[in-house]
Each structure stands twice: as C-alpha cells, then as structure tokens.
CSV table of C-alpha atoms in Angstrom, one decimal:
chain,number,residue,atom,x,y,z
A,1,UNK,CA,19.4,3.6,16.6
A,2,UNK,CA,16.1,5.7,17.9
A,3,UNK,CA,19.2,8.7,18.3
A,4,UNK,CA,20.5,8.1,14.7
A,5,UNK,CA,16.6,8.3,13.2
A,6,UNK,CA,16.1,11.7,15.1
A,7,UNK,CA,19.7,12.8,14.0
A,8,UNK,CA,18.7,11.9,10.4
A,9,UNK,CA,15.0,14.1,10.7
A,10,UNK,CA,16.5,16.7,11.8
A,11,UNK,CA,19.0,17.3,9.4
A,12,UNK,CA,16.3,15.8,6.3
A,13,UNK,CA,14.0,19.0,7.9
A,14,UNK,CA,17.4,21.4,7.9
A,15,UNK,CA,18.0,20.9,4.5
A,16,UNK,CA,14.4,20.2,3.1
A,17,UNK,CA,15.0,17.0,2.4
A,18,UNK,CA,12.4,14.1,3.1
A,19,UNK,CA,13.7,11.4,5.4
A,20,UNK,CA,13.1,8.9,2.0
A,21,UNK,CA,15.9,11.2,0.3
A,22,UNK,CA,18.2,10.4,3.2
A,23,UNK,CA,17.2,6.8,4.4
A,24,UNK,CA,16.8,5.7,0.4
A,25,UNK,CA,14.3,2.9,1.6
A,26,UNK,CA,13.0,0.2,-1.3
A,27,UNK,CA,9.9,0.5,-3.0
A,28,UNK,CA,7.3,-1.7,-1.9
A,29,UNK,CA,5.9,-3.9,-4.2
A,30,UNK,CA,5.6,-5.6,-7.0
A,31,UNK,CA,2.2,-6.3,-6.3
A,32,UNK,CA,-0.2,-8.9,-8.5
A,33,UNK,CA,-2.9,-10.0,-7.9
A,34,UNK,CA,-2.9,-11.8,-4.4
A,35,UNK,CA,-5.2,-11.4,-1.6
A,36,UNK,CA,-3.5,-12.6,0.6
A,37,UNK,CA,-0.5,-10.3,0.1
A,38,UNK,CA,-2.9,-7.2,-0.5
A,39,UNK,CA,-2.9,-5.6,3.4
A,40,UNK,CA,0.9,-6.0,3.5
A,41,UNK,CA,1.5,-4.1,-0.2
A,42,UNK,CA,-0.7,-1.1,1.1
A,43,UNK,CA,0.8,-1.0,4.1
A,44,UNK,CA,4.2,-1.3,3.1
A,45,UNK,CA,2.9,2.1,0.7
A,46,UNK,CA,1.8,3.8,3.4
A,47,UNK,CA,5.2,3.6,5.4
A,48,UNK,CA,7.2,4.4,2.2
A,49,UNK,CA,4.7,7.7,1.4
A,50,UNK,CA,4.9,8.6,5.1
A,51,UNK,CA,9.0,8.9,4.5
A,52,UNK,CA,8.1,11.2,1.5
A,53,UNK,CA,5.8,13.8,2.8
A,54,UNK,CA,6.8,16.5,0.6
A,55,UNK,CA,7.5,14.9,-2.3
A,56,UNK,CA,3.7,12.6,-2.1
A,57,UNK,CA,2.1,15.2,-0.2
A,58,UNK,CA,-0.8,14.8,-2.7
A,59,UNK,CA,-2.7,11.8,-3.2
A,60,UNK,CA,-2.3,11.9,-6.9
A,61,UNK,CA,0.8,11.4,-6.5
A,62,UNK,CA,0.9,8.5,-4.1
A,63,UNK,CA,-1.9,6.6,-6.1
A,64,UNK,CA,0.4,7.1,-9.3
A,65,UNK,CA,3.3,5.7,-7.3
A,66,UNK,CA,1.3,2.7,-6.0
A,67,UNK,CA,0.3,2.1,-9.6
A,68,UNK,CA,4.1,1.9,-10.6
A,69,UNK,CA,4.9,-0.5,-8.2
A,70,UNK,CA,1.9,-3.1,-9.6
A,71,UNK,CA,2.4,-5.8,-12.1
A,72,UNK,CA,0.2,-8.3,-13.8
A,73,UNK,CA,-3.5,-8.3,-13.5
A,74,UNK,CA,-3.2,-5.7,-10.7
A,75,UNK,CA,-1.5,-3.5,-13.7
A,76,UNK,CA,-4.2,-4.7,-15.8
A,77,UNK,CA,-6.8,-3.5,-13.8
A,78,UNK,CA,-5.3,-0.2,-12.9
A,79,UNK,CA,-3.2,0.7,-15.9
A,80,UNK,CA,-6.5,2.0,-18.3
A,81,UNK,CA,-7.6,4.0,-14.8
A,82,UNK,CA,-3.9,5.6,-14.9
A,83,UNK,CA,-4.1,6.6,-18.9
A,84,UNK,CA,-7.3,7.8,-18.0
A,85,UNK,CA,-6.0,10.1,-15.6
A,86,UNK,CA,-2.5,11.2,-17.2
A,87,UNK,CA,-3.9,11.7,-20.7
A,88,UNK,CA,-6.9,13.4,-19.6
A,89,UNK,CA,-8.7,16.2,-18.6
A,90,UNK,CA,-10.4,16.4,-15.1
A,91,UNK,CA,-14.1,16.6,-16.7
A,92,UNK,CA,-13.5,14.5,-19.6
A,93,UNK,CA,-12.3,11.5,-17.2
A,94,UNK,CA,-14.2,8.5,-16.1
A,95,UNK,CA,-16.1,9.1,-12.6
A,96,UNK,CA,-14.1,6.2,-11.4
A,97,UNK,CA,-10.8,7.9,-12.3
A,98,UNK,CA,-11.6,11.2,-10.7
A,99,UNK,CA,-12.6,9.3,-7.4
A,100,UNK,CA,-9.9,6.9,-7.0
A,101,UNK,CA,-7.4,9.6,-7.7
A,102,UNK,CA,-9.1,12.4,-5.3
A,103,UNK,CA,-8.3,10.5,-2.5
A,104,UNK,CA,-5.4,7.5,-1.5
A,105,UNK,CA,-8.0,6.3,0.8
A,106,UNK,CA,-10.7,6.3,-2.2
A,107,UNK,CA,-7.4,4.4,-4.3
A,108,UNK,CA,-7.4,1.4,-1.3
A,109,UNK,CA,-10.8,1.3,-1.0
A,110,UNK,CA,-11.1,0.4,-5.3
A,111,UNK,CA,-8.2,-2.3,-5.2
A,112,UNK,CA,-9.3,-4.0,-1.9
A,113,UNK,CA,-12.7,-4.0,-3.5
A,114,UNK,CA,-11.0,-5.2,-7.0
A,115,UNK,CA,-8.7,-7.8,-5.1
A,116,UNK,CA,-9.3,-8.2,-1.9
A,117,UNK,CA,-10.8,-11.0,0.4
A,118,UNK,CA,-15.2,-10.5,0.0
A,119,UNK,CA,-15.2,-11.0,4.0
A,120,UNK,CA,-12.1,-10.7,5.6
A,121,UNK,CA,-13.2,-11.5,9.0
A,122,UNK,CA,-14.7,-15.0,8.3
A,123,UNK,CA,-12.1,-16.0,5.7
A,124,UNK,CA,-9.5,-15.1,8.9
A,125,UNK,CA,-11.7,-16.9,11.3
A,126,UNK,CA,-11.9,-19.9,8.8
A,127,UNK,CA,-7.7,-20.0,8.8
A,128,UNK,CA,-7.3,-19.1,12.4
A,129,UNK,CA,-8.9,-22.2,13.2
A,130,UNK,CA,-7.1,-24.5,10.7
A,131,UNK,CA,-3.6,-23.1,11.7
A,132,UNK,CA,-1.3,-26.2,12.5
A,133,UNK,CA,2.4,-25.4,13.8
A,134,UNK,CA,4.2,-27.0,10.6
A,135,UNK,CA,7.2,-25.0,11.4
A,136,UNK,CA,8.5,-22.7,13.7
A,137,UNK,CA,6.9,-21.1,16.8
A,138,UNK,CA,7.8,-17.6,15.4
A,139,UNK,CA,6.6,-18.5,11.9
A,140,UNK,CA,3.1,-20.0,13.6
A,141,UNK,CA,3.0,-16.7,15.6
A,142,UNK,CA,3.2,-14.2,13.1
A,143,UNK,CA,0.8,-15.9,11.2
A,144,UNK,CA,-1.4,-16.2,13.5
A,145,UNK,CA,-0.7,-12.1,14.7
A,146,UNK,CA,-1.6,-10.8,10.8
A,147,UNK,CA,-4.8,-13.6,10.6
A,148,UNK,CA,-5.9,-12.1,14.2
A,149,UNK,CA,-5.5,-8.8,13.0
A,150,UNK,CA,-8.0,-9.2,10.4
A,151,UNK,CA,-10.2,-9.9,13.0
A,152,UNK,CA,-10.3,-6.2,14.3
C-alpha cells in the first residue's frame, strides 16, 4: 500500500499533477454549526489541502474551499465574509475579511473563535471524567483518544 502511495507521487510530480488529481479523495465536510465536530472538519481540510498543494497553494484559496464545504449557520456566519471578499476590492473590504483570508491559520483561528468550545481543556476534562463504556472498547477508546487530545 506505502509502495502504491509513493508510486502514485511520483508519477502526480512527473506529470504535474497533485496527488488529489490522482487519488480523487472526498471533500470534507459539510460542516454546521457543531462544536464538537469542529477539530475533525479542519482537520479533515487540512489533509484534503495537503493533497492539493498546487492547486491551494494560497490560503485564499483554501479558505474559499473550506467555505464551500460549510452549511447552515456555519454558512451563515461565513457567507457575508466570502461576498465580502469575492465582490470586493482589497482596501474597500472589511478588516475582518482581509485577515481571515491572508492567512488559513487566521481562517481557523475566526471559526474556532465563532464555533468552537470557550475552553476546550476543561470542557474535555469535564467529559473525560463522565465517560462510561456504553458500547464497545474501540468506540470508548477513541473517544476517549480525541477527548485526551484536547487536553494537549
């Protein structure tokens, strides 16, 4: 499998083709509103930009593809920010705009700050130590893996 990967980049960097053009892999998303589901939407971005790097070499880019993949009240908070950008001119745009769009990092930063949990650590903390095996020992596990996580 680790063979066929290397295989595949090589021939994507041959051609000029992004690995994403060759492995086709889904678009994350659609995101809402949920904080709990927040961390694994922007990571599942980043993977999907990281397949891309020509073609979302600029974070413009990767914050307009993040904003395709929202819906809901995530899309109603970002959607004005995106007209903002796409219909106007860099110094006739909101501050906020220009910020968020200068940087991907800048773009997390706004929508963990718009949807994400106030303090993550404690709120993890506070589930860590109400976790109950209800299921199975993989499903306890990996719960308890991406609430530990939180911790760091």
């Amino acid at each position: 499998m680790e063979e066929e990967q290397q295989e595949q980049a090589t021939t994507a960097a041959t051609i000029k083709k992004d690995l994403g053009e060759i492995l086709r892999p889904r678009a994350p998303g659609p995101y809402n509103e949920s904080p709990g589901a927040l961390q694994g939407f922007l990571t599942q971005l980043r993977a999907y930009h990281r397949q891309f790097p020509n073609k979302m070499e600029e974070s413009s880019v990767k914050v307009l593809h993040a904003g395709g993949c929202m819906t809901g009240v995530a899309l109603a908070w970002f959607e004005p920010i995106m007209r903002d950008y796409l219909n106007k001119e860099k110094d006739d745009r909101k501050e906020e705009t220009n910020t968020i769009f200068e940087s991907y990092d800048k773009f997390e930063k706004a929508i963990k700050k718009a949807f994400g949990t106030v303090d993550e650590a404690r709120a993890a903390k506070y589930y860590i130590d109400g976790l109950k095996q209800k299921g199975s020992a993989s499903d306890y596990a990996a719960r308890f893996r991406q609430l530990a996580s939180q911790l760091n």
